[in-house]
Short mmCIF file of C-alpha atoms in Angstrom, two decimals:
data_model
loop_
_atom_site.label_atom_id
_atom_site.label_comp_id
_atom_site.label_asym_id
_atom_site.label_seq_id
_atom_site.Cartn_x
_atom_site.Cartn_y
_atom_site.Cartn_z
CA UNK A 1 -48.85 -29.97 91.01
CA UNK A 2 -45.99 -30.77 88.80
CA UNK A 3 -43.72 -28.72 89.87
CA UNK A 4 -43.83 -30.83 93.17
CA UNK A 5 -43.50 -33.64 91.14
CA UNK A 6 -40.09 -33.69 89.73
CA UNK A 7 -37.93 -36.61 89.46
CA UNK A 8 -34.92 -37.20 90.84
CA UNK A 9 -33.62 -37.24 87.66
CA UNK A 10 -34.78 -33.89 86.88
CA UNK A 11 -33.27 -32.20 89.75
CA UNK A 12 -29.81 -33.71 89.25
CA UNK A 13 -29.91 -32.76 85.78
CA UNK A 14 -30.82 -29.02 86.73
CA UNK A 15 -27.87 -29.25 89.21
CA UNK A 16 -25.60 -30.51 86.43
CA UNK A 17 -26.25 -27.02 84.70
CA UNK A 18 -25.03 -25.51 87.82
CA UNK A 19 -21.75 -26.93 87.82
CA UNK A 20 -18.70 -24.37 87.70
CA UNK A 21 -16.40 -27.52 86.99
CA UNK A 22 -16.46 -29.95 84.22
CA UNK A 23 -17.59 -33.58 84.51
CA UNK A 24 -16.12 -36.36 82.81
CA UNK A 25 -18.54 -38.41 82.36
CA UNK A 26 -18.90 -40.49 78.68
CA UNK A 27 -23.12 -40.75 79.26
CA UNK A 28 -23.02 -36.83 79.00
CA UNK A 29 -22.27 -36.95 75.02
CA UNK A 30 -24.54 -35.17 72.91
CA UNK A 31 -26.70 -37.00 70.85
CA UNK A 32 -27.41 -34.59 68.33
CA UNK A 33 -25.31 -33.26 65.65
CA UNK A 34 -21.13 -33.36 66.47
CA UNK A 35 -19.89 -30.16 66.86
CA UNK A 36 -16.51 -29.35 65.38
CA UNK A 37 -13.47 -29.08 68.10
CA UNK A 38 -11.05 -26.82 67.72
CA UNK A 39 -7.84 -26.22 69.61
CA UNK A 40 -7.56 -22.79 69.40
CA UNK A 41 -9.46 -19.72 68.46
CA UNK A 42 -6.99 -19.15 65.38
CA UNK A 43 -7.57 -22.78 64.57
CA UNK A 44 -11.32 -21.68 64.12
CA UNK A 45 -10.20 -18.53 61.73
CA UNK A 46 -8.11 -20.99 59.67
CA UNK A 47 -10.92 -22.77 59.06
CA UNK A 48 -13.31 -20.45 58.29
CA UNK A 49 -10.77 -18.58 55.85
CA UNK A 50 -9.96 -22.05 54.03
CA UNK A 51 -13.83 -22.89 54.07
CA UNK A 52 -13.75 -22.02 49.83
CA UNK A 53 -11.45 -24.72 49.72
CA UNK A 54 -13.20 -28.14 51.61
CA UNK A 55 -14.87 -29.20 47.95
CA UNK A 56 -11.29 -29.88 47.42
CA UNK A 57 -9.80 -31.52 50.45
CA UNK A 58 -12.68 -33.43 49.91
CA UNK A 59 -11.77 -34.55 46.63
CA UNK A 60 -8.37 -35.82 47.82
CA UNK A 61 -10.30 -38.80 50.17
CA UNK A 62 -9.65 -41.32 47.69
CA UNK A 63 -5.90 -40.39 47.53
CA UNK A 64 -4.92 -40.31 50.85
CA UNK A 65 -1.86 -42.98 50.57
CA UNK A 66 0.08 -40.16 48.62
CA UNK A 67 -0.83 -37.63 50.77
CA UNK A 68 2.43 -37.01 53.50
CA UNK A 69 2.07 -36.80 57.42
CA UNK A 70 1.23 -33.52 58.18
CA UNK A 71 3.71 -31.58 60.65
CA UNK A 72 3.09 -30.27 64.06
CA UNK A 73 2.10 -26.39 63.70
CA UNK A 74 3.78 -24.00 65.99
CA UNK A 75 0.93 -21.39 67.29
CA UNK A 76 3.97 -18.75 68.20
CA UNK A 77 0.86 -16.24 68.62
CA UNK A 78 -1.54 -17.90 71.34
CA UNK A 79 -1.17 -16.06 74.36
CA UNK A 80 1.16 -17.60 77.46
CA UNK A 81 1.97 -16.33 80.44
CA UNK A 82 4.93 -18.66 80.23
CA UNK A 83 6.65 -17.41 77.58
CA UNK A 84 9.87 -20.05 78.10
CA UNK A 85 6.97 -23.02 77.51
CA UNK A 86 6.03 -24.39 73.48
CA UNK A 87 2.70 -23.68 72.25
CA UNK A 88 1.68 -26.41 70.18
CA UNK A 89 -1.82 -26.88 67.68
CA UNK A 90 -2.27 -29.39 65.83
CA UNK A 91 -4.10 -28.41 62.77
CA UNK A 92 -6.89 -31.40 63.60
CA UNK A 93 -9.03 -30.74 60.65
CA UNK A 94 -6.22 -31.25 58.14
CA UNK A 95 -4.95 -34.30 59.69
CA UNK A 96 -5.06 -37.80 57.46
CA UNK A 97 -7.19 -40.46 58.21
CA UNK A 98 -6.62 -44.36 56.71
CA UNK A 99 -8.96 -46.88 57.04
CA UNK A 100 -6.27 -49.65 57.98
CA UNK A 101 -5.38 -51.70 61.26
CA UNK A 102 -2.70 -49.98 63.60
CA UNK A 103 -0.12 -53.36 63.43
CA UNK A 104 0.84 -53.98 67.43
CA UNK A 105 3.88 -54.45 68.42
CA UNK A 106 4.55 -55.66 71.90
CA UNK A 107 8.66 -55.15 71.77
CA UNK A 108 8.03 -51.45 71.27
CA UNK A 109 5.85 -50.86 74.59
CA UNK A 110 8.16 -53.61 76.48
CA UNK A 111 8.69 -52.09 80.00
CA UNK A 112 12.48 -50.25 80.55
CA UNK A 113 11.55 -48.95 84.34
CA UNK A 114 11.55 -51.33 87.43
CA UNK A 115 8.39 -52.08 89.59
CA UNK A 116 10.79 -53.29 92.32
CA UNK A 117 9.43 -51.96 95.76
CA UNK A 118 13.04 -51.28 97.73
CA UNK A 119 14.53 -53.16 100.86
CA UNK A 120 12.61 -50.48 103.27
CA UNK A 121 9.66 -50.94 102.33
CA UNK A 122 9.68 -54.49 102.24
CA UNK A 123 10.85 -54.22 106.03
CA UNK A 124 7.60 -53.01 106.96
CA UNK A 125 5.10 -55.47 108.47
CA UNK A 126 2.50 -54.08 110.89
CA UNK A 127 -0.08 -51.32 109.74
CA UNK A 128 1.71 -48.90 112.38
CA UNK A 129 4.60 -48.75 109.88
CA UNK A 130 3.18 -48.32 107.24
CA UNK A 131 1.41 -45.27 108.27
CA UNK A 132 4.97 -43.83 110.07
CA UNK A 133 6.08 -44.02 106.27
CA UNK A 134 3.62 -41.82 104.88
CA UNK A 135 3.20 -39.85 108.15
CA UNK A 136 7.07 -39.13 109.36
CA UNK A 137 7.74 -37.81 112.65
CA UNK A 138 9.51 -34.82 111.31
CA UNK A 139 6.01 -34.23 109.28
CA UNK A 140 4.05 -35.00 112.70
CA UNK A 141 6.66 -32.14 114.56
CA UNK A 142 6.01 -29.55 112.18
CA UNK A 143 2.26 -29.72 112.56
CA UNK A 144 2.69 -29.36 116.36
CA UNK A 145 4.76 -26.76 115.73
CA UNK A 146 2.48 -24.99 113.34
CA UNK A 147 -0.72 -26.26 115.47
CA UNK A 148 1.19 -24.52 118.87
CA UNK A 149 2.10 -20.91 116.96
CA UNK A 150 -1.43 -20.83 115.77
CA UNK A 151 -2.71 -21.21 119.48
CA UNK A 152 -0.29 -19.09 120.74
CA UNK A 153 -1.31 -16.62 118.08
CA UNK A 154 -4.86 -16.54 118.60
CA UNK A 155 -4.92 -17.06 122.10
CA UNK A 156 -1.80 -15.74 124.03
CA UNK A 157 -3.43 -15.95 127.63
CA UNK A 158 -5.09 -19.16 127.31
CA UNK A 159 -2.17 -21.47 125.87
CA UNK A 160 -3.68 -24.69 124.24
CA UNK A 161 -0.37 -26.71 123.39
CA UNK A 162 -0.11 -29.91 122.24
CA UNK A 163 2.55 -32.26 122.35
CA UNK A 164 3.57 -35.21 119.53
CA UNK A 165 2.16 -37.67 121.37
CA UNK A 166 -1.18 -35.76 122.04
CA UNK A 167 -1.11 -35.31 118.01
CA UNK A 168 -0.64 -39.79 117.17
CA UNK A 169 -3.63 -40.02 119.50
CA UNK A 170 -5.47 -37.70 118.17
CA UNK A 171 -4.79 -39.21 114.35
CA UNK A 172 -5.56 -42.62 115.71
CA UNK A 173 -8.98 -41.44 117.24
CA UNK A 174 -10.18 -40.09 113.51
CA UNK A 175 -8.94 -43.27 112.42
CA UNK A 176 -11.25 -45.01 114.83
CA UNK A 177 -14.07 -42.43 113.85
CA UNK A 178 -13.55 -43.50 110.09
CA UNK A 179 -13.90 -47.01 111.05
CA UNK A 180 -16.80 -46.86 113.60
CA UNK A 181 -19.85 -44.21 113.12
CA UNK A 182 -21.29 -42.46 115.86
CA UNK A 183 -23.94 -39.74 114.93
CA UNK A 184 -22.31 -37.44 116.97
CA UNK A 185 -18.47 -36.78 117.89
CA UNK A 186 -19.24 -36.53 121.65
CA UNK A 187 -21.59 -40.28 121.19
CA UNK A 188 -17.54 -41.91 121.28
CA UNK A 189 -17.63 -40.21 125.01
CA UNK A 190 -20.57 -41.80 126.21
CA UNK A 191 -21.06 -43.19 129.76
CA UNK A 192 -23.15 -45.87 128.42
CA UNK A 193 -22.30 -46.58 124.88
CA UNK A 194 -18.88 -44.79 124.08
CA UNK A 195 -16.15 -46.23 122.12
CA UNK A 196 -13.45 -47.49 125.11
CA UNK A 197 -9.93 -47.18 122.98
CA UNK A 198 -11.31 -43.78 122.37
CA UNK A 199 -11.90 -42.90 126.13
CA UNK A 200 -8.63 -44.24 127.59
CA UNK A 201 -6.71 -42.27 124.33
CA UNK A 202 -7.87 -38.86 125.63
CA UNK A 203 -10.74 -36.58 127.38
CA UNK A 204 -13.40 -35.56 124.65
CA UNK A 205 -12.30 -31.76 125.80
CA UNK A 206 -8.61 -32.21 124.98
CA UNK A 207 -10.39 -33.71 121.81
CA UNK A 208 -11.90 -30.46 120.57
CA UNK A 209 -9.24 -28.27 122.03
CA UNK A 210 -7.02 -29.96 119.20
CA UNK A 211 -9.40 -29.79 116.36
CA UNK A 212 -9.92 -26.07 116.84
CA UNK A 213 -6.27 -25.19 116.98
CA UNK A 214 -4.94 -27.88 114.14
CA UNK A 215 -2.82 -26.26 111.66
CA UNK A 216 -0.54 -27.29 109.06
CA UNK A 217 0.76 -24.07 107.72
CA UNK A 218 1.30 -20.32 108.97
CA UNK A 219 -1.40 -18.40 108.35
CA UNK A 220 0.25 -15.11 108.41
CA UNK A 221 2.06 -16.26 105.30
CA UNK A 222 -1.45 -16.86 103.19
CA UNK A 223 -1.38 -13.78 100.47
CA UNK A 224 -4.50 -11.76 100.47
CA UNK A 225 -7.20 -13.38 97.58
CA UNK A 226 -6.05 -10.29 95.06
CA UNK A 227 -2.45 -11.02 95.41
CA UNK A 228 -1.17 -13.12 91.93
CA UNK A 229 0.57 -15.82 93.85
CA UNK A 230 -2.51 -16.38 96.49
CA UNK A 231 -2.99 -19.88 97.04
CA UNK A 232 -6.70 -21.46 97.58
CA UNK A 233 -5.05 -24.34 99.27
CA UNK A 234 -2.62 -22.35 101.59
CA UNK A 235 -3.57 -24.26 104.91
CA UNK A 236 -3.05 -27.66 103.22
CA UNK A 237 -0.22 -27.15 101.01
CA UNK A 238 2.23 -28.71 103.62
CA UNK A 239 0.09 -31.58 103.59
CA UNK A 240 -0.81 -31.86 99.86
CA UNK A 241 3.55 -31.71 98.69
CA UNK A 242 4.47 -34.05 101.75
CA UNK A 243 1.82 -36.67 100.67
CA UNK A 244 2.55 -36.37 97.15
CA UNK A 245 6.15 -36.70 97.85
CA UNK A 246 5.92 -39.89 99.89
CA UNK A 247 3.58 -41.43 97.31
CA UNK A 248 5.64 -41.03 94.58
CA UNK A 249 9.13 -42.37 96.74
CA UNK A 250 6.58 -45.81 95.77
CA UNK A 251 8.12 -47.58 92.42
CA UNK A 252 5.90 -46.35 89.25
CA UNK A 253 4.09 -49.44 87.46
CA UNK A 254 3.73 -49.38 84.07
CA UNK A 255 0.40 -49.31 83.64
CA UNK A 256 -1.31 -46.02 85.04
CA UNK A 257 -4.89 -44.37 85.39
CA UNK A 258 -5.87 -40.76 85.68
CA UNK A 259 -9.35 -39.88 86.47
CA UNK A 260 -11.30 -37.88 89.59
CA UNK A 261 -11.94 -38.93 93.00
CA UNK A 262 -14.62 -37.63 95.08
CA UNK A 263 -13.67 -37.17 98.95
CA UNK A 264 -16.75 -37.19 100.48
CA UNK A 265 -18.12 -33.93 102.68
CA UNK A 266 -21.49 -32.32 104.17
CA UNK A 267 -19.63 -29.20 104.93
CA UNK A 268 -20.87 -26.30 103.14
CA UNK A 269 -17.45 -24.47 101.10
CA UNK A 270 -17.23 -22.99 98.05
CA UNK A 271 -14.67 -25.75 96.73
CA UNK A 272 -17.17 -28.77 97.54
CA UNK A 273 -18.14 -29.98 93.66
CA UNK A 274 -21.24 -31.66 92.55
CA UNK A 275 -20.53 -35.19 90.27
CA UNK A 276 -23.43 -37.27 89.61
CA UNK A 277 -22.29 -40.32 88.23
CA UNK A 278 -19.80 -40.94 91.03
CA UNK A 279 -20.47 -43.10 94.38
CA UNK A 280 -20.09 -39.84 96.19
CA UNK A 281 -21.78 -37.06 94.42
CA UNK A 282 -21.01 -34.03 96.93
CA UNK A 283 -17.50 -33.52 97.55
CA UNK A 284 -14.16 -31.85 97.05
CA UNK A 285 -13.01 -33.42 93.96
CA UNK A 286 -9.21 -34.40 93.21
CA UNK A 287 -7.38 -35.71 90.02
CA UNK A 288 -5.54 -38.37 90.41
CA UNK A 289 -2.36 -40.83 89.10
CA UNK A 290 -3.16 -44.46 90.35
CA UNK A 291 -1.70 -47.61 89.27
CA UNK A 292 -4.04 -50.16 88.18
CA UNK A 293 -4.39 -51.68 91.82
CA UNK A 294 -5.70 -47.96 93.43
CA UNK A 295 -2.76 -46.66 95.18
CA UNK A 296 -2.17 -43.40 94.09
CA UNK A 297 1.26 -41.77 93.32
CA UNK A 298 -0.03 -38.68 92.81
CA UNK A 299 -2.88 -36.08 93.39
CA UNK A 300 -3.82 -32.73 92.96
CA UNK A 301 -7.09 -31.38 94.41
CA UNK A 302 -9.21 -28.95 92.12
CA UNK A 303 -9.21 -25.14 93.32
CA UNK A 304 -10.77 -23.57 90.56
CA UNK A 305 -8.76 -21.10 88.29
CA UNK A 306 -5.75 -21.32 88.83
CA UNK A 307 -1.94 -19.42 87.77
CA UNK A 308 -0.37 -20.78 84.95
CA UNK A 309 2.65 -22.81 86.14
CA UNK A 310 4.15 -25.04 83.30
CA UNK A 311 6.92 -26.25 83.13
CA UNK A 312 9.38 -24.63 79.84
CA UNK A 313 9.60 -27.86 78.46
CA UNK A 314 5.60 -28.43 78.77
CA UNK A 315 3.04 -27.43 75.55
CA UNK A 316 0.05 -25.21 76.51
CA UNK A 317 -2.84 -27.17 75.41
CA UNK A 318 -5.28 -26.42 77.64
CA UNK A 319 -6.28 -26.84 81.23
CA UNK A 320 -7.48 -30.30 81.16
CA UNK A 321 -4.48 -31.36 79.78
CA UNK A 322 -2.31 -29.33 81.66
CA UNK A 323 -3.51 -31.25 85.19
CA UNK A 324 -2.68 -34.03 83.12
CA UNK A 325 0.87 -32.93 82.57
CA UNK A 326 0.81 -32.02 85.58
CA UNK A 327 0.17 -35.67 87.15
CA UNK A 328 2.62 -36.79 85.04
CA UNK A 329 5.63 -35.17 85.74
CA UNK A 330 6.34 -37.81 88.53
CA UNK A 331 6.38 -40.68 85.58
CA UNK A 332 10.00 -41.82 84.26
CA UNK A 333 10.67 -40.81 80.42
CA UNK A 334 10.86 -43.09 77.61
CA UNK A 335 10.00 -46.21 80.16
CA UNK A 336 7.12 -47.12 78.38
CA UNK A 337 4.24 -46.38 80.80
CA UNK A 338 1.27 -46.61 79.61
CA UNK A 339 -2.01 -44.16 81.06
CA UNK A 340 -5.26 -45.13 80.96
CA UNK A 341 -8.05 -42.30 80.75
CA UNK A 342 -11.70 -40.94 80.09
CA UNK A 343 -12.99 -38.66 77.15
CA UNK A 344 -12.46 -35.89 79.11
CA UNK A 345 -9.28 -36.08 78.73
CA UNK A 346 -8.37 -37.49 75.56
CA UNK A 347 -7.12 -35.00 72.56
CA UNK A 348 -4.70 -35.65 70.29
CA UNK A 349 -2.12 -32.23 71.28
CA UNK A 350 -2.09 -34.25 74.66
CA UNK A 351 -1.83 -37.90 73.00
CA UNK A 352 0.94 -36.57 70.81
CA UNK A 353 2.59 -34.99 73.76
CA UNK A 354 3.19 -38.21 76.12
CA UNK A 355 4.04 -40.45 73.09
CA UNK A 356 7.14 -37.94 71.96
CA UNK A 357 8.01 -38.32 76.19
CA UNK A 358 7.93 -41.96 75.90
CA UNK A 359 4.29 -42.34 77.45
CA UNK A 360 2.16 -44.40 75.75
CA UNK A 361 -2.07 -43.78 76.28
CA UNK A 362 -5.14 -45.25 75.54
CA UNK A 363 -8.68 -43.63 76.33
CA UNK A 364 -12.33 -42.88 75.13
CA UNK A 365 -12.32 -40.28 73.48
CA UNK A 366 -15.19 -37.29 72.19
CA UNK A 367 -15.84 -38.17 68.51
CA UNK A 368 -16.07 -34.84 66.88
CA UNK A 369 -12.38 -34.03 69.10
CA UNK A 370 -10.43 -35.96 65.88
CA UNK A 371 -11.71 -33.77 63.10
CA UNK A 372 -14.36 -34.17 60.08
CA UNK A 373 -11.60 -35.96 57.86
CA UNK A 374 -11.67 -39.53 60.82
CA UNK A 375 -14.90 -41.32 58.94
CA UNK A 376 -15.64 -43.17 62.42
CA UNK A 377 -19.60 -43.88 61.60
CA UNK A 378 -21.76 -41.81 63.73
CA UNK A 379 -23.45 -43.20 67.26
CA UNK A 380 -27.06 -43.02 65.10
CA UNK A 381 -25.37 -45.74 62.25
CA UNK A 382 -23.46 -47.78 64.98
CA UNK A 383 -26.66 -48.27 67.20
CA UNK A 384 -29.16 -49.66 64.42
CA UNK A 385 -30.20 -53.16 64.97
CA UNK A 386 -28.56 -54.55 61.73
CA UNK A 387 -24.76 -53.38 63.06
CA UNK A 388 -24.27 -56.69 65.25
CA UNK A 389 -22.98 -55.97 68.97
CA UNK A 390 -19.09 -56.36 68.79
CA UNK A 391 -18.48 -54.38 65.08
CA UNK A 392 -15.44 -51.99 65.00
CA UNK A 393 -14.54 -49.47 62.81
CA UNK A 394 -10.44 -48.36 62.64
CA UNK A 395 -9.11 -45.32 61.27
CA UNK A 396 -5.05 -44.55 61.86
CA UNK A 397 -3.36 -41.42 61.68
CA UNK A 398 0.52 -40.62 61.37
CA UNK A 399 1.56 -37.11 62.74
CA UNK A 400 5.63 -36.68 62.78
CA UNK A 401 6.17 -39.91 63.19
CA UNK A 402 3.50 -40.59 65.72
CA UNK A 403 1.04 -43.26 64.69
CA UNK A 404 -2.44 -43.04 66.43
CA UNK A 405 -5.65 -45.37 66.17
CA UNK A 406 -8.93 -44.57 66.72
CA UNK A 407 -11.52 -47.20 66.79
CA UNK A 408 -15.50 -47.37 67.03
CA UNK A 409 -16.63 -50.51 68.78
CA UNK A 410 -20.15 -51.30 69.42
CA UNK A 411 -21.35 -52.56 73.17
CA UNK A 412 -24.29 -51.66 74.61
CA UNK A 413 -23.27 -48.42 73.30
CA UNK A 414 -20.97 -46.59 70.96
CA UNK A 415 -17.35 -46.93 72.87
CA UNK A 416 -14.87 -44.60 70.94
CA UNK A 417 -11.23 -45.03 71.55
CA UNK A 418 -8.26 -43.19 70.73
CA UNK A 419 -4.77 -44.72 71.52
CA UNK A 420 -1.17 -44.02 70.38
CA UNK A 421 0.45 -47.93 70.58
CA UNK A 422 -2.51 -50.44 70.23
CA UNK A 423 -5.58 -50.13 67.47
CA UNK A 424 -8.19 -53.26 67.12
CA UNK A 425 -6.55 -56.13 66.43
CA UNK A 426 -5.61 -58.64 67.93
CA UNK A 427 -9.08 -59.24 68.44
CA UNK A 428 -10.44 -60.97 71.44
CA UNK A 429 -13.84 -62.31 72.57
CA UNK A 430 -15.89 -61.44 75.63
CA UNK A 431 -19.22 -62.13 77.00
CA UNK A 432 -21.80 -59.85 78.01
CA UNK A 433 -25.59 -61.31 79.23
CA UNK A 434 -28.72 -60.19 76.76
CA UNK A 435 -31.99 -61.31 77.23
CA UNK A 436 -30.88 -62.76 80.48
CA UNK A 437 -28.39 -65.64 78.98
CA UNK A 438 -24.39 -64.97 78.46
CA UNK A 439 -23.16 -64.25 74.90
CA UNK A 440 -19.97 -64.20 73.42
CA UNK A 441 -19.08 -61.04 71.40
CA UNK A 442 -15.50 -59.38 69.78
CA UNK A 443 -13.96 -57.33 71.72
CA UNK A 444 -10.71 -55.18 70.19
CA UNK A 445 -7.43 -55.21 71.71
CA UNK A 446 -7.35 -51.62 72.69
CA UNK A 447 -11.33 -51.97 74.42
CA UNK A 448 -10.18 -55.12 75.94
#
């Protein structure tokens, strides 16, 4: 009988465990014991060689103010398949930890890029140019083209050609579709209760004729799935580099986000990812650069394992952080943009990264990810009832001249921040509602 019983909280956390891709999620931190986060495996060895000598790194606590910045390590021996790109490790455990405010400075993160939008795109009034600047017509031509050798190619005596016109309305009946729900595709067809713009646009056979044949790339160029350079995404790359292209034409704001999106599907495919704490749960899942207001510059849609394809210039610190790097290739240098980001992908190789590029970050951040020597109090001492709602803890760091804060603030939970230009102060106050009437608590600078 109980095994009919099960909540729905139950099953979604069974189908968590069956998750091939991570989710970034801050609710999913362990509430045990803090396991110790290392960078590398030879990061682990170091430690465990050096373990004799803790009592007296230890010891040192009290004198940390004499103690230098500790430089970046090199990890020449960590595996790349890029062997043009750095490897760097920070040595995390070893790192210095001050109990002391991070001083803000807004001159230093004052904005060198320009959030101008140009003369063409402030030409463009109606939604019809809009999408024509995202959707060219030399873009729209090659998918006939593509769409008309695939037809021809899988059925040479039965010729289903398009035309470019036959392609806009077939775009602008999936808009429609996207707009206005029918349970069925051939319900917009309907004598009685069809969708009219949809019926004048085009016959609900030329309809289909087009969705079976629609292709964007030539499928006798997609490499076998053994091949090294085979590519997942093969039949949407044309789409995927022309988007990302016309996106990022769109002047960069300073302040960024980078986080998942979910686009929403029924379809079964072995890319579709389950994320439980989104609106959409089932769905392919894509990272993505957004400015503050949504639109995104950038995206790249998850595909599993993929080849290693940094950049010389780019660190190998993981894959996480790679997409990251990836995302971020688009953003001007030493402009002062600043990225905005969850705990699953905050670490301080990629923090350390972006601020010697001229990218500032802030972000929640894992708590046992910045080593045993950051004395942030645990979530069990933040939590008790006599730690008032709106406490912080700081604790800065300095590595080669990069200063970093980390702060523990207390909300309805324990929020943990990392951040490489602003630490608590100045501090601000915010109200949250308990026991139903509005409350004014502190809020740090860098939560805020």
């Amino acid at each position: 009988m109980a095994e009919n019983n099960r909540r729905d909280g139950d099953i979604e956390f069974w189908l968590r465990q069956l998750e091939d891709g991570a989710i970034s999620e801050d609710d999913f931190e362990s509430d045990g014991d803090e396991l110790d986060f290392y960078p590398t495996q030879q990061d682990l060895l170091d430690v465990l060689e050096n373990d004799d000598d803790d009592g007296e790194a230890r010891s040192n606590d009290n004198n940390e103010e004499i103690i230098p910045d500790p430089p970046i390590v090199i990890a020449d021996a960590v595996p790349s398949n890029n062997n043009d790109a750095p490897v760097h490790s920070l040595d995390i455990q070893r790192l210095i930890w001050k109990n002391q405010p991070l001083p803000f400075n807004e001159n230093a993160i004052k904005f060198n890029g320009t959030e101008e939008y140009p003369e063409s795109l402030m030409n463009l009034q109606t939604p019809f140019q809009f999408f024509s600047y995202f959707f060219t017509e030399e873009f729209l031509s090659q998918i006939v083209t593509e769409t008309n050798n695939y037809a021809v190619q899988n059925k040479p005596d039965r010729l289903d050609v398009i035309t470019l016109g036959e392609l806009r309305k077939y775009l602008g009946i999936l808009i429609y579709m996207s707009v206005y729900h029918y349970p069925s595709v051939r319900g917009y067809w309907a004598n009685k209760h069809g969708f009219e713009a949809i019926i004048k646009a085009m016959p609900v056979n030329k309809f289909e004729k087009i969705r079976r044949v629609l292709h964007f790339n030539d499928s006798n160029k997609h490499l076998p799935i053994d091949h090294p350079q085979h590519d997942r995404l093969h039949k949407l790359r044309p789409v995927i580099e022309h988007l990302n292209t016309k996106f990022s034409s769109i002047p960069i704001s300073q302040r960024l986000s980078i986080d998942e999106q979910m686009c929403a599907t029924k379809m079964g495919h072995f890319l579709k990812q389950y994320l439980p704490n989104k609106p959409h749960k089932w769905g392919f899942k894509l990272f993505v650069l957004c400015s503050l207001t949504g639109f995104a510059y950038r995206f790249i849609i998850y595909a599993g394992k993929e080849k290693d394809d940094r950049l010389p210039n780019e660190p190998d610190i993981g894959v996480v952080s790679q997409t990251v790097i990836k995302l971020a290739r688009i953003i001007p240098r030493h402009a002062n943009h600043i990225i905005y980001h969850d705990n699953f992908y905050t670490t301080l190789p990629l923090m350390y990264y972006f601020a010697k590029e001229g990218i500032q970050c802030v972000g929640t951040v894992q708590r046992n990810r910045l080593g045993k020597k950051c004395k942030l109090p645990s979530k069990q001492d933040v939590m008790k009832k006599q730690v008032p709602r709106g406490s912080y803890v700081e604790y800065i760091t300095h590595i080669d001249g990069v200063d970093m804060s980390s702060v523990s603030w207390k909300d309805n939970k324990q929020v943990v921040l990392l951040s490489t230009y602003v630490g608590a102060e100045p501090i601000q106050s915010i109200e949250r509602r308990e026991l139903n009437e509005k409350k004014a608590f502190t809020c740090n600078d860098s939560t805020s």
